[in-house]
Coordinates of C-alpha atoms in Angstrom, one line a residue:
M686 CA 66.4 33.7 -44.6
E687 CA 64.5 36.1 -42.3
V688 CA 62.7 39.1 -43.5
T689 CA 59.9 41.4 -42.2
L690 CA 57.4 42.6 -44.8
G691 CA 54.8 44.9 -43.2
H692 CA 53.7 43.3 -40.0
L693 CA 54.7 39.7 -40.9
T694 CA 58.1 38.2 -40.3
W695 CA 59.1 35.3 -42.6
S696 CA 61.9 32.9 -41.5
S697 CA 63.6 29.7 -42.5
K698 CA 66.4 30.1 -39.9
F699 CA 65.8 26.8 -38.2
D700 CA 66.7 23.1 -38.5
S701 CA 65.1 21.8 -41.8
G702 CA 64.0 25.3 -42.9
N703 CA 64.0 26.1 -46.6
A704 CA 63.0 29.4 -48.1
D705 CA 65.4 31.6 -50.0
R706 CA 63.5 34.9 -50.3
V707 CA 60.0 36.4 -49.9
E708 CA 58.4 39.4 -51.7
Q709 CA 55.1 41.0 -51.3
D710 CA 52.9 41.1 -54.4
G711 CA 49.8 43.1 -53.9
S712 CA 47.8 41.3 -51.2
G713 CA 49.8 38.1 -51.4
Y714 CA 53.4 37.0 -51.0
E715 CA 55.8 35.2 -53.3
V716 CA 58.2 32.7 -51.8
W717 CA 61.3 31.2 -53.5
V718 CA 62.9 28.1 -52.2
R719 CA 66.5 26.9 -52.4
P720 CA 67.4 23.7 -54.1
D721 CA 67.0 20.5 -52.1
C722 CA 70.1 20.0 -49.8
A723 CA 71.4 23.5 -50.8
G724 CA 74.8 24.3 -49.5
T725 CA 75.8 20.7 -48.9
E726 CA 77.7 18.1 -50.9
Y727 CA 74.3 16.5 -51.6
E728 CA 72.7 19.6 -53.3
T729 CA 70.5 18.8 -56.2
T730 CA 68.7 20.8 -58.9
Y731 CA 65.4 19.7 -57.4
R732 CA 63.2 22.2 -55.6
T733 CA 60.6 20.1 -53.7
W734 CA 61.1 20.9 -50.0
F735 CA 59.9 24.1 -48.4
H736 CA 59.6 24.8 -44.7
F737 CA 59.3 28.3 -43.2
S738 CA 57.5 30.2 -40.6
V739 CA 55.4 33.4 -40.6
T740 CA 55.0 35.4 -37.4
G741 CA 52.8 38.4 -36.6
G742 CA 49.5 37.6 -38.3
R743 CA 46.3 39.0 -36.9
K744 CA 43.3 36.9 -35.9
D745 CA 41.2 35.9 -38.9
E746 CA 43.7 37.5 -41.3
L747 CA 43.9 35.5 -44.5
L748 CA 47.5 34.8 -45.7
I749 CA 47.9 34.0 -49.3
F750 CA 51.4 32.9 -50.6
T751 CA 52.7 31.3 -53.7
I752 CA 55.8 29.1 -53.8
M753 CA 57.3 30.3 -57.1
N754 CA 60.0 27.9 -58.2
L755 CA 59.2 24.3 -57.4
N756 CA 59.8 21.3 -59.7
K757 CA 56.7 20.2 -61.6
Q758 CA 54.4 18.3 -59.2
N759 CA 51.0 18.6 -60.8
N760 CA 50.1 14.9 -60.1
L761 CA 50.3 15.6 -56.4
Y762 CA 48.4 18.8 -56.4
A763 CA 45.8 17.6 -58.9
N764 CA 44.8 15.1 -56.3
D765 CA 44.3 17.7 -53.5
M766 CA 47.8 17.6 -52.1
R767 CA 47.9 20.2 -49.4
P768 CA 51.0 21.4 -47.5
V769 CA 51.0 21.2 -43.8
Y770 CA 51.1 23.9 -41.1
K771 CA 51.6 24.1 -37.4
A772 CA 50.5 27.1 -35.3
V773 CA 52.3 28.1 -32.1
P774 CA 50.5 30.8 -30.0
A775 CA 52.5 33.9 -29.2
G776 CA 54.5 33.5 -26.0
S777 CA 53.9 29.8 -25.8
N778 CA 56.5 27.1 -25.5
R779 CA 54.0 24.5 -26.8
S780 CA 55.0 23.0 -30.1
G781 CA 51.6 22.9 -31.8
R782 CA 50.3 20.1 -34.0
W783 CA 50.9 19.6 -37.7
E784 CA 47.7 19.6 -39.9
R785 CA 47.0 19.8 -43.6
L786 CA 46.0 23.3 -44.8
K787 CA 42.3 23.8 -44.6
Y788 CA 41.9 25.7 -47.9
P789 CA 42.6 23.9 -51.3
T790 CA 45.7 24.9 -53.1
S791 CA 45.9 26.1 -56.7
Y792 CA 48.9 25.5 -59.0
H793 CA 50.2 26.3 -62.5
L794 CA 53.3 26.2 -64.6
D795 CA 54.9 29.5 -65.5
D796 CA 57.9 29.5 -67.8
G797 CA 59.1 26.2 -66.5
N798 CA 58.5 27.0 -62.8
F799 CA 55.8 25.1 -61.0
Q800 CA 53.9 27.5 -58.7
V801 CA 51.6 26.5 -55.8
T802 CA 49.3 29.1 -54.1
C803 CA 48.3 28.4 -50.5
K804 CA 45.9 30.1 -48.2
H805 CA 45.8 30.1 -44.4
K806 CA 43.7 32.0 -41.9
F807 CA 45.5 33.0 -38.6
A808 CA 43.7 31.8 -35.5
A809 CA 45.2 34.3 -33.1
D810 CA 47.1 37.5 -33.0
G811 CA 50.9 37.2 -33.1
E812 CA 51.1 33.4 -33.4
T813 CA 53.9 31.8 -35.4
V814 CA 52.8 29.5 -38.1
Y815 CA 55.1 27.0 -39.7
F816 CA 54.4 25.8 -43.3
A817 CA 56.0 22.7 -45.0
F818 CA 55.7 20.6 -48.1
C819 CA 54.9 17.6 -45.9
Y820 CA 55.2 16.6 -42.2
P821 CA 58.7 17.6 -41.3
Q822 CA 61.1 15.9 -39.0
S823 CA 64.3 17.8 -38.3
Y824 CA 67.6 16.4 -37.4
T825 CA 67.1 17.8 -33.9
E826 CA 63.7 16.0 -33.5
C827 CA 65.2 12.7 -34.8
Q828 CA 68.0 13.0 -32.1
A829 CA 65.4 13.6 -29.4
I830 CA 63.4 10.6 -30.5
M831 CA 66.5 8.4 -30.4
R832 CA 67.4 9.6 -26.9
R833 CA 63.9 8.6 -25.8
W834 CA 64.3 5.2 -27.4
D835 CA 67.7 4.8 -25.8
A836 CA 66.2 5.6 -22.4
T837 CA 63.1 3.4 -22.9
F838 CA 65.1 0.3 -24.1
A839 CA 68.1 0.7 -21.8
A840 CA 66.5 -1.6 -19.2
H841 CA 65.8 -4.2 -21.9
N842 CA 69.4 -4.0 -23.0
A843 CA 71.0 -4.6 -19.6
G844 CA 73.7 -7.2 -19.3
P845 CA 74.4 -9.4 -16.3
A846 CA 74.4 -7.8 -12.8
G847 CA 77.3 -5.5 -12.3
E848 CA 78.0 -5.0 -16.0
E849 CA 77.5 -1.8 -17.9
P850 CA 74.5 -2.2 -20.3
A851 CA 75.4 -2.2 -24.0
P852 CA 74.2 1.0 -25.7
L853 CA 71.2 0.9 -28.0
A854 CA 72.8 1.2 -31.4
L855 CA 71.2 3.7 -33.8
L856 CA 72.2 5.7 -36.9
G857 CA 73.5 3.0 -39.2
E858 CA 75.1 0.9 -36.4
P859 CA 73.8 -2.6 -35.8
A860 CA 70.6 -2.5 -33.8
V861 CA 71.2 -6.0 -32.3
F862 CA 74.5 -7.2 -30.9
A863 CA 75.3 -10.9 -31.2
D864 CA 77.8 -12.7 -29.0

């Protein structure tokens, strides 16, 4: 999903992104999410995960959005659960740092749909801000971490001189090789 409403562009067109549609409602926005694992053989009826970006905000602009169709999660939000965000400055290749939203969320149940309203103030013009249910880790990020581990532990996994070191086994393969 990618849509521009006014000066803001909303997107979930990235690894682990989940938002189905966005509509403007007065001064706020309504976001609908797809079922967890939508479009795969593991699709469920649950709607817990959301992860999307918003680009084009103006410094000190207050963004208010409501996730419209989540599964009931009032126990989390009653205890001050706050989604996370990561801001990436315009034109930057830095990845930013995930933090909990600074403003408290509000929530309610409407005709069986659990709705969570979030607020965020943009820190700079044109930045891209990512929002997620909790700290995300995409498949791409997991692969990068495993490549770093493989490089880090390659020296520790070396065989006798002249032999090719055994690869570090990850992703469901044995992590230790026994002779």
